[in-house]
């Protein structure tokens, strides 16, 4: 099974294996290119020695022989290098957490805990909305109370005004003065009757 | 311990050394034996050029890969991250492969902040409403008081009406 | 496969921040 080294890819922005593959292919290309250059240089030099009796085919054989040998060692050495680099350089140790994932260390919330947190937030929001509308209602009542109080105070002032008028005209207590008036008028009636009787 | 950058360079250098050691001049001369017999010095210089060119190309390639992948900086920052985690024994968290789950923890700190904010404003609102409720109750008492006062005054006036009627009656008589 | 790994892990690295930005905007909106 391939270890995709996803966490390393998250950090490096590429998969370590790809990086190594890219290096391997580049190195291998260089090796082949260099061999071709070596071969072409030798063939060119041989042009200067027509009696040397060394054919291009022979040179090609030599090139392949040397290249085969180099390739074997190259693959073996590269395998070792890749192993070391993937283990010690292009890898993220198991105990290491990348900075962008720190939050998972600080808040290892389970699904249930997360849901509970969201529920609590929803509930707080509902309660806040309820409080806010309750607050509106209270404010509305306070406004209404101001009007009502003003009306009631106006009525009380009206009564005060009434009583002040009375006081201003010498009758501070109506009850008594009516009673007094009634009494007086009864007396007057009595006197009136006497007068009428006497006058008859 | 050497940083990742040094390790990387050391490993590549070792690879190169061993590769060159494997492809030794003896081996090279042995493969091109006829040409070597004909021109040993030339063979040597061709081999030397081959080796130095191969090393130069490989070093250049490595440099290119480092620049392209910004490896130097990444190695240094990874060294730091690893250094910071050296106390950490347990295997650290890794993506679960379920994005919804993984993004959840990323939300938590902000949800906690949001919850704290909501708790704060709710508390303030409740306190505010408590005061308002007190004011409303006080207002209701005040209104009740005023209504009672008015009631008293009204009754007092209405109480007069009995005497007033008597008086009117006497006038009528 | 390689591209898939790189694409997925890039999202793992970048998207929580993006999602958070929107989530925070939403929360701020709610708060306002």
GROMACS .gro file of C-alpha atoms in nm:
model
  405
    1UNK     CA    1   0.000   0.000   0.000
    2UNK     CA    2   0.133   0.339  -0.092
    3UNK     CA    3   0.186   0.586   0.190
    4UNK     CA    4   0.065   0.903   0.020
    5UNK     CA    5   0.260   1.114   0.275
    6UNK     CA    6  -0.038   1.349   0.265
    7UNK     CA    7   0.066   1.539   0.575
    8UNK     CA    8   0.407   1.607   0.423
    9UNK     CA    9   0.234   1.718   0.104
   10UNK     CA   10   0.022   1.953   0.313
   11UNK     CA   11   0.341   2.111   0.447
   12UNK     CA   12   0.566   2.107   0.139
   13UNK     CA   13   0.301   2.165  -0.124
   14UNK     CA   14   0.419   1.858  -0.313
   15UNK     CA   15   0.444   1.488  -0.233
   16UNK     CA   16   0.796   1.383  -0.129
   17UNK     CA   17   0.780   1.086  -0.365
   18UNK     CA   18   0.715   1.319  -0.658
   19UNK     CA   19   1.003   1.533  -0.553
   20UNK     CA   20   1.231   1.231  -0.546
   21UNK     CA   21   1.092   1.106  -0.876
   22UNK     CA   22   1.161   1.443  -1.032
   23UNK     CA   23   1.521   1.434  -0.901
   24UNK     CA   24   1.565   1.071  -1.011
   25UNK     CA   25   1.450   1.140  -1.365
   26UNK     CA   26   1.668   1.453  -1.388
   27UNK     CA   27   1.976   1.269  -1.261
   28UNK     CA   28   1.912   0.979  -1.490
   29UNK     CA   29   1.872   1.213  -1.788
   30UNK     CA   30   2.203   1.377  -1.703
   31UNK     CA   31   2.375   1.044  -1.678
   32UNK     CA   32   2.244   0.938  -2.018
   33UNK     CA   33   2.323   1.275  -2.172
   34UNK     CA   34   2.676   1.272  -2.033
   35UNK     CA   35   2.732   0.922  -2.168
   36UNK     CA   36   2.618   1.034  -2.513
   37UNK     CA   37   2.854   1.331  -2.495
   38UNK     CA   38   3.142   1.105  -2.390
   39UNK     CA   39   3.065   0.872  -2.679
   40UNK     CA   40   3.041   1.151  -2.935
   41UNK     CA   41   3.369   1.304  -2.814
   42UNK     CA   42   3.547   0.969  -2.843
   43UNK     CA   43   3.405   0.906  -3.190
   44UNK     CA   44   3.516   1.251  -3.299
   45UNK     CA   45   3.865   1.189  -3.160
   46UNK     CA   46   3.878   0.856  -3.341
   47UNK     CA   47   3.825   1.038  -3.671
   48UNK     CA   48   4.185   1.149  -3.622
   49UNK     CA   49   4.304   0.787  -3.603
   50UNK     CA   50   4.174   0.608  -3.915
   51UNK     CA   51   4.417   0.321  -3.863
   52UNK     CA   52   4.304   0.265  -3.505
   53UNK     CA   53   4.054   0.000  -3.630
   54UNK     CA   54   3.810   0.086  -3.347
   55UNK     CA   55   3.457   0.087  -3.491
   56UNK     CA   56   3.169   0.302  -3.374
   57UNK     CA   57   2.988  -0.021  -3.288
   58UNK     CA   58   3.267  -0.112  -3.048
   59UNK     CA   59   3.253   0.231  -2.889
   60UNK     CA   60   2.873   0.195  -2.855
   61UNK     CA   61   2.924  -0.142  -2.685
   62UNK     CA   62   3.169   0.016  -2.443
   63UNK     CA   63   2.930   0.298  -2.373
   64UNK     CA   64   2.647   0.059  -2.299
   65UNK     CA   65   2.870  -0.151  -2.076
   66UNK     CA   66   2.981   0.149  -1.872
   67UNK     CA   67   2.632   0.296  -1.863
   68UNK     CA   68   2.479  -0.033  -1.751
   69UNK     CA   69   2.728  -0.050  -1.470
   70UNK     CA   70   2.668   0.314  -1.372
   71UNK     CA   71   2.291   0.273  -1.393
   72UNK     CA   72   2.294  -0.023  -1.156
   73UNK     CA   73   2.496   0.168  -0.901
   74UNK     CA   74   2.296   0.482  -0.966
   75UNK     CA   75   1.968   0.303  -0.887
   76UNK     CA   76   2.110   0.139  -0.578
   77UNK     CA   77   2.260   0.463  -0.446
   78UNK     CA   78   1.953   0.663  -0.539
   79UNK     CA   79   1.731   0.412  -0.357
   80UNK     CA   80   1.940   0.461  -0.043
   81UNK     CA   81   1.936   0.838  -0.081
   82UNK     CA   82   1.559   0.838  -0.133
   83UNK     CA   83   1.509   0.622   0.174
   84UNK     CA   84   1.716   0.855   0.391
   85UNK     CA   85   1.556   1.171   0.253
   86UNK     CA   86   1.200   1.037   0.287
   87UNK     CA   87   1.271   0.927   0.643
   88UNK     CA   88   1.477   1.213   0.779
   89UNK     CA   89   1.428   1.519   0.565
   90UNK     CA   90   1.102   1.517   0.369
   91UNK     CA   91   0.898   1.368   0.647
   92UNK     CA   92   0.694   1.500   0.938
   93UNK     CA   93   0.746   1.299   1.259
   94UNK     CA   94   0.432   1.142   1.404
   95UNK     CA   95   0.436   1.365   1.710
   96UNK     CA   96   0.451   1.686   1.509
   97UNK     CA   97   0.143   1.893   1.431
   98UNK     CA   98   0.158   2.163   1.165
   99UNK     CA   99   0.082   2.520   1.277
  100UNK     CA  100  -0.240   2.538   1.078
  101UNK     CA  101  -0.365   2.233   1.266
  102UNK     CA  102  -0.274   2.357   1.614
  103UNK     CA  103  -0.642   2.418   1.674
  104UNK     CA  104  -0.701   2.041   1.681
  105UNK     CA  105  -0.460   2.011   1.972
  106UNK     CA  106  -0.622   2.294   2.168
  107UNK     CA  107  -0.984   2.208   2.091
  108UNK     CA  108  -1.021   1.834   2.034
  109UNK     CA  109  -1.400   1.859   2.018
  110UNK     CA  110  -1.605   1.549   1.947
  111UNK     CA  111  -1.910   1.573   1.725
  112UNK     CA  112  -2.132   1.566   2.034
  113UNK     CA  113  -1.936   1.840   2.211
  114UNK     CA  114  -1.946   2.053   1.899
  115UNK     CA  115  -2.318   2.000   1.863
  116UNK     CA  116  -2.368   2.087   2.230
  117UNK     CA  117  -2.171   2.407   2.179
  118UNK     CA  118  -2.379   2.500   1.875
  119UNK     CA  119  -2.701   2.417   2.061
  120UNK     CA  120  -2.591   2.636   2.349
  121UNK     CA  121  -2.520   2.922   2.109
  122UNK     CA  122  -2.860   2.880   1.946
  123UNK     CA  123  -3.023   2.878   2.286
  124UNK     CA  124  -2.832   3.189   2.394
  125UNK     CA  125  -2.944   3.358   2.072
  126UNK     CA  126  -3.308   3.266   2.139
  127UNK     CA  127  -3.284   3.389   2.494
  128UNK     CA  128  -3.121   3.710   2.380
  129UNK     CA  129  -3.395   3.767   2.124
  130UNK     CA  130  -3.656   3.701   2.391
  131UNK     CA  131  -3.486   3.941   2.628
  132UNK     CA  132  -3.457   4.199   2.352
  133UNK     CA  133  -3.827   4.183   2.271
  134UNK     CA  134  -3.909   4.182   2.641
  135UNK     CA  135  -3.698   4.493   2.669
  136UNK     CA  136  -3.893   4.650   2.382
  137UNK     CA  137  -4.218   4.568   2.553
  138UNK     CA  138  -4.097   4.714   2.882
  139UNK     CA  139  -3.981   5.030   2.708
  140UNK     CA  140  -4.314   5.054   2.533
  141UNK     CA  141  -4.499   5.019   2.862
  142UNK     CA  142  -4.274   5.283   3.019
  143UNK     CA  143  -4.360   5.520   2.737
  144UNK     CA  144  -4.725   5.441   2.780
  145UNK     CA  145  -4.696   5.489   3.155
  146UNK     CA  146  -4.545   5.834   3.098
  147UNK     CA  147  -4.848   5.934   2.895
  148UNK     CA  148  -5.092   5.784   3.143
  149UNK     CA  149  -4.910   5.939   3.437
  150UNK     CA  150  -4.915   6.275   3.264
  151UNK     CA  151  -5.290   6.239   3.207
  152UNK     CA  152  -5.354   6.135   3.565
  153UNK     CA  153  -5.136   6.414   3.697
  154UNK     CA  154  -5.328   6.656   3.479
  155UNK     CA  155  -5.653   6.532   3.639
  156UNK     CA  156  -5.502   6.571   3.983
  157UNK     CA  157  -5.390   6.922   3.892
  158UNK     CA  158  -5.740   6.989   3.771
  159UNK     CA  159  -5.874   6.884   4.112
  160UNK     CA  160  -5.603   7.099   4.274
  161UNK     CA  161  -5.709   7.385   4.055
  162UNK     CA  162  -6.068   7.333   4.157
  163UNK     CA  163  -5.982   7.329   4.522
  164UNK     CA  164  -5.760   7.632   4.485
  165UNK     CA  165  -6.051   7.821   4.333
  166UNK     CA  166  -6.264   7.717   4.622
  167UNK     CA  167  -5.998   7.820   4.865
  168UNK     CA  168  -5.962   8.147   4.685
  169UNK     CA  169  -6.330   8.210   4.746
  170UNK     CA  170  -6.315   8.128   5.110
  171UNK     CA  171  -6.458   7.778   5.102
  172UNK     CA  172  -6.179   7.545   5.182
  173UNK     CA  173  -6.411   7.261   5.269
  174UNK     CA  174  -6.718   7.224   5.049
  175UNK     CA  175  -6.876   6.959   5.260
  176UNK     CA  176  -6.886   7.182   5.560
  177UNK     CA  177  -6.993   7.485   5.364
  178UNK     CA  178  -7.276   7.299   5.193
  179UNK     CA  179  -7.383   7.163   5.530
  180UNK     CA  180  -7.349   7.516   5.668
  181UNK     CA  181  -7.544   7.657   5.371
  182UNK     CA  182  -7.808   7.388   5.405
  183UNK     CA  183  -7.834   7.464   5.771
  184UNK     CA  184  -7.859   7.837   5.699
  185UNK     CA  185  -8.112   7.794   5.424
  186UNK     CA  186  -8.318   7.573   5.652
  187UNK     CA  187  -8.294   7.846   5.916
  188UNK     CA  188  -8.391   8.102   5.658
  189UNK     CA  189  -8.682   7.886   5.555
  190UNK     CA  190  -8.781   7.866   5.921
  191UNK     CA  191  -8.757   8.240   5.951
  192UNK     CA  192  -8.940   8.283   5.622
  193UNK     CA  193  -9.221   8.063   5.748
  194UNK     CA  194  -9.238   8.261   6.072
  195UNK     CA  195  -9.252   8.584   5.886
  196UNK     CA  196  -9.521   8.452   5.653
  197UNK     CA  197  -9.719   8.318   5.949
  198UNK     CA  198  -9.692   8.648   6.136
  199UNK     CA  199  -9.773   8.846   5.830
  200UNK     CA  200 -10.096   8.635   5.785
  201UNK     CA  201   2.138   1.746   1.523
  202UNK     CA  202   2.202   1.881   1.174
  203UNK     CA  203   1.905   2.065   1.020
  204UNK     CA  204   1.710   1.918   0.731
  205UNK     CA  205   1.885   2.151   0.488
  206UNK     CA  206   2.231   2.027   0.591
  207UNK     CA  207   2.113   1.668   0.593
  208UNK     CA  208   1.968   1.706   0.246
  209UNK     CA  209   2.294   1.852   0.109
  210UNK     CA  210   2.503   1.588   0.286
  211UNK     CA  211   2.293   1.302   0.152
  212UNK     CA  212   2.309   1.433  -0.205
  213UNK     CA  213   2.686   1.488  -0.178
  214UNK     CA  214   2.730   1.135  -0.047
  215UNK     CA  215   2.519   1.003  -0.332
  216UNK     CA  216   2.739   1.187  -0.580
  217UNK     CA  217   3.064   1.076  -0.418
  218UNK     CA  218   2.957   0.713  -0.420
  219UNK     CA  219   2.827   0.734  -0.775
  220UNK     CA  220   3.159   0.873  -0.892
  221UNK     CA  221   3.347   0.620  -0.682
  222UNK     CA  222   3.143   0.343  -0.843
  223UNK     CA  223   3.208   0.477  -1.191
  224UNK     CA  224   3.581   0.492  -1.131
  225UNK     CA  225   3.837   0.578  -1.394
  226UNK     CA  226   3.960   0.219  -1.390
  227UNK     CA  227   3.610   0.102  -1.467
  228UNK     CA  228   3.575   0.367  -1.741
  229UNK     CA  229   3.913   0.281  -1.899
  230UNK     CA  230   3.825  -0.084  -1.874
  231UNK     CA  231   3.502  -0.032  -2.067
  232UNK     CA  232   3.672   0.182  -2.335
  233UNK     CA  233   3.980  -0.043  -2.329
  234UNK     CA  234   4.076  -0.008  -2.701
  235UNK     CA  235   4.041   0.369  -2.699
  236UNK     CA  236   4.223   0.383  -2.365
  237UNK     CA  237   4.520   0.192  -2.517
  238UNK     CA  238   4.519   0.427  -2.812
  239UNK     CA  239   4.489   0.755  -2.614
  240UNK     CA  240   4.527   0.711  -2.235
  241UNK     CA  241   4.568   1.085  -2.158
  242UNK     CA  242   4.271   1.173  -2.373
  243UNK     CA  243   4.069   0.901  -2.205
  244UNK     CA  244   4.159   1.047  -1.868
  245UNK     CA  245   4.060   1.398  -1.962
  246UNK     CA  246   3.734   1.280  -2.120
  247UNK     CA  247   3.658   1.087  -1.801
  248UNK     CA  248   3.744   1.384  -1.579
  249UNK     CA  249   3.521   1.610  -1.784
  250UNK     CA  250   3.242   1.349  -1.774
  251UNK     CA  251   3.262   1.334  -1.393
  252UNK     CA  252   3.284   1.708  -1.335
  253UNK     CA  253   3.005   1.778  -1.584
  254UNK     CA  254   2.784   1.511  -1.429
  255UNK     CA  255   2.846   1.649  -1.080
  256UNK     CA  256   2.783   2.005  -1.197
  257UNK     CA  257   2.456   1.905  -1.367
  258UNK     CA  258   2.333   1.713  -1.066
  259UNK     CA  259   2.428   1.995  -0.827
  260UNK     CA  260   2.254   2.243  -1.055
  261UNK     CA  261   1.944   2.024  -1.064
  262UNK     CA  262   1.940   2.000  -0.689
  263UNK     CA  263   1.973   2.377  -0.663
  264UNK     CA  264   1.686   2.417  -0.907
  265UNK     CA  265   1.464   2.176  -0.711
  266UNK     CA  266   1.550   2.361  -0.390
  267UNK     CA  267   1.459   2.697  -0.541
  268UNK     CA  268   1.146   2.568  -0.712
  269UNK     CA  269   1.019   2.403  -0.398
  270UNK     CA  270   1.150   2.676  -0.169
  271UNK     CA  271   1.306   2.384   0.015
  272UNK     CA  272   1.565   2.575   0.217
  273UNK     CA  273   1.299   2.784   0.389
  274UNK     CA  274   1.064   2.488   0.427
  275UNK     CA  275   1.340   2.275   0.582
  276UNK     CA  276   1.424   2.550   0.831
  277UNK     CA  277   1.062   2.605   0.926
  278UNK     CA  278   1.003   2.231   0.959
  279UNK     CA  279   1.313   2.203   1.181
  280UNK     CA  280   1.160   2.469   1.406
  281UNK     CA  281   0.819   2.301   1.414
  282UNK     CA  282   0.980   1.967   1.500
  283UNK     CA  283   1.194   2.131   1.767
  284UNK     CA  284   0.885   2.287   1.927
  285UNK     CA  285   0.711   1.951   1.935
  286UNK     CA  286   0.999   1.762   2.090
  287UNK     CA  287   0.821   1.745   2.429
  288UNK     CA  288   0.521   1.591   2.261
  289UNK     CA  289   0.536   1.213   2.310
  290UNK     CA  290   0.197   1.113   2.174
  291UNK     CA  291   0.132   1.086   1.801
  292UNK     CA  292  -0.016   1.419   1.699
  293UNK     CA  293  -0.355   1.476   1.535
  294UNK     CA  294  -0.382   1.401   1.165
  295UNK     CA  295  -0.658   1.491   0.918
  296UNK     CA  296  -0.936   1.239   0.952
  297UNK     CA  297  -1.027   1.246   0.584
  298UNK     CA  298  -1.372   1.377   0.674
  299UNK     CA  299  -1.354   1.752   0.605
  300UNK     CA  300  -1.669   1.835   0.803
  301UNK     CA  301  -1.515   1.681   1.110
  302UNK     CA  302  -1.177   1.843   1.068
  303UNK     CA  303  -1.310   2.189   1.000
  304UNK     CA  304  -1.521   2.162   1.315
  305UNK     CA  305  -1.227   2.208   1.551
  306UNK     CA  306  -1.111   2.505   1.348
  307UNK     CA  307  -1.448   2.666   1.421
  308UNK     CA  308  -1.444   2.594   1.794
  309UNK     CA  309  -1.231   2.889   1.915
  310UNK     CA  310  -1.456   3.131   1.729
  311UNK     CA  311  -1.774   2.962   1.846
  312UNK     CA  312  -1.641   2.986   2.201
  313UNK     CA  313  -1.575   3.356   2.146
  314UNK     CA  314  -1.923   3.394   1.999
  315UNK     CA  315  -2.071   3.209   2.296
  316UNK     CA  316  -1.883   3.433   2.539
  317UNK     CA  317  -2.008   3.738   2.351
  318UNK     CA  318  -2.367   3.613   2.358
  319UNK     CA  319  -2.341   3.532   2.729
  320UNK     CA  320  -2.210   3.882   2.794
  321UNK     CA  321  -2.476   4.067   2.594
  322UNK     CA  322  -2.750   3.841   2.732
  323UNK     CA  323  -2.635   3.920   3.086
  324UNK     CA  324  -2.629   4.291   3.004
  325UNK     CA  325  -2.973   4.269   2.846
  326UNK     CA  326  -3.113   4.077   3.141
  327UNK     CA  327  -2.968   4.336   3.379
  328UNK     CA  328  -3.108   4.616   3.164
  329UNK     CA  329  -3.447   4.446   3.155
  330UNK     CA  330  -3.437   4.393   3.528
  331UNK     CA  331  -3.397   4.766   3.573
  332UNK     CA  332  -3.668   4.834   3.316
  333UNK     CA  333  -3.899   4.589   3.490
  334UNK     CA  334  -3.837   4.767   3.816
  335UNK     CA  335  -3.917   5.095   3.648
  336UNK     CA  336  -4.232   4.948   3.498
  337UNK     CA  337  -4.343   4.812   3.833
  338UNK     CA  338  -4.266   5.145   3.994
  339UNK     CA  339  -4.460   5.315   3.716
  340UNK     CA  340  -4.752   5.082   3.767
  341UNK     CA  341  -4.746   5.157   4.140
  342UNK     CA  342  -4.727   5.528   4.063
  343UNK     CA  343  -5.025   5.500   3.829
  344UNK     CA  344  -5.216   5.296   4.084
  345UNK     CA  345  -5.129   5.560   4.341
  346UNK     CA  346  -5.245   5.839   4.112
  347UNK     CA  347  -5.565   5.649   4.030
  348UNK     CA  348  -5.625   5.602   4.399
  349UNK     CA  349  -5.563   5.969   4.467
  350UNK     CA  350  -5.801   6.062   4.188
  351UNK     CA  351  -6.052   5.813   4.318
  352UNK     CA  352  -6.027   5.969   4.664
  353UNK     CA  353  -6.069   6.319   4.525
  354UNK     CA  354  -6.359   6.206   4.310
  355UNK     CA  355  -6.525   6.033   4.603
  356UNK     CA  356  -6.464   6.338   4.817
  357UNK     CA  357  -6.641   6.550   4.557
  358UNK     CA  358  -6.908   6.287   4.510
  359UNK     CA  359  -6.944   6.274   4.887
  360UNK     CA  360  -7.028   6.644   4.870
  361UNK     CA  361  -7.310   6.579   4.631
  362UNK     CA  362  -7.529   6.441   4.916
  363UNK     CA  363  -7.502   6.773   5.100
  364UNK     CA  364  -7.528   6.947   4.767
  365UNK     CA  365  -7.856   6.764   4.692
  366UNK     CA  366  -7.992   6.849   5.037
  367UNK     CA  367  -7.904   7.214   4.978
  368UNK     CA  368  -8.066   7.212   4.635
  369UNK     CA  369  -8.370   7.045   4.789
  370UNK     CA  370  -8.401   7.320   5.048
  371UNK     CA  371  -8.367   7.576   4.769
  372UNK     CA  372  -8.639   7.395   4.574
  373UNK     CA  373  -8.867   7.402   4.878
  374UNK     CA  374  -0.305   1.028  -0.772
  375UNK     CA  375  -0.022   1.264  -0.690
  376UNK     CA  376  -0.215   1.567  -0.808
  377UNK     CA  377  -0.513   1.450  -0.607
  378UNK     CA  378  -0.298   1.431  -0.294
  379UNK     CA  379  -0.151   1.776  -0.350
  380UNK     CA  380  -0.492   1.925  -0.432
  381UNK     CA  381  -0.656   1.765  -0.127
  382UNK     CA  382  -0.382   1.859   0.114
  383UNK     CA  383  -0.374   2.215  -0.020
  384UNK     CA  384  -0.743   2.239   0.061
  385UNK     CA  385  -0.680   2.096   0.406
  386UNK     CA  386  -0.424   2.370   0.460
  387UNK     CA  387  -0.616   2.663   0.316
  388UNK     CA  388  -0.987   2.603   0.333
  389UNK     CA  389  -1.038   2.604   0.712
  390UNK     CA  390  -0.911   2.963   0.710
  391UNK     CA  391  -1.145   3.053   0.423
  392UNK     CA  392  -1.441   2.886   0.589
  393UNK     CA  393  -1.352   3.057   0.914
  394UNK     CA  394  -1.352   3.394   0.744
  395UNK     CA  395  -1.709   3.340   0.630
  396UNK     CA  396  -1.811   3.192   0.966
  397UNK     CA  397  -1.662   3.489   1.148
  398UNK     CA  398  -1.836   3.730   0.914
  399UNK     CA  399  -2.163   3.548   0.986
  400UNK     CA  400  -2.106   3.566   1.359
  401UNK     CA  401  -2.014   3.933   1.339
  402UNK     CA  402  -2.326   3.992   1.132
  403UNK     CA  403  -2.537   3.817   1.394
  404UNK     CA  404  -2.370   4.015   1.668
  405UNK     CA  405  -2.439   4.341   1.487
   0.00000   0.00000   0.00000
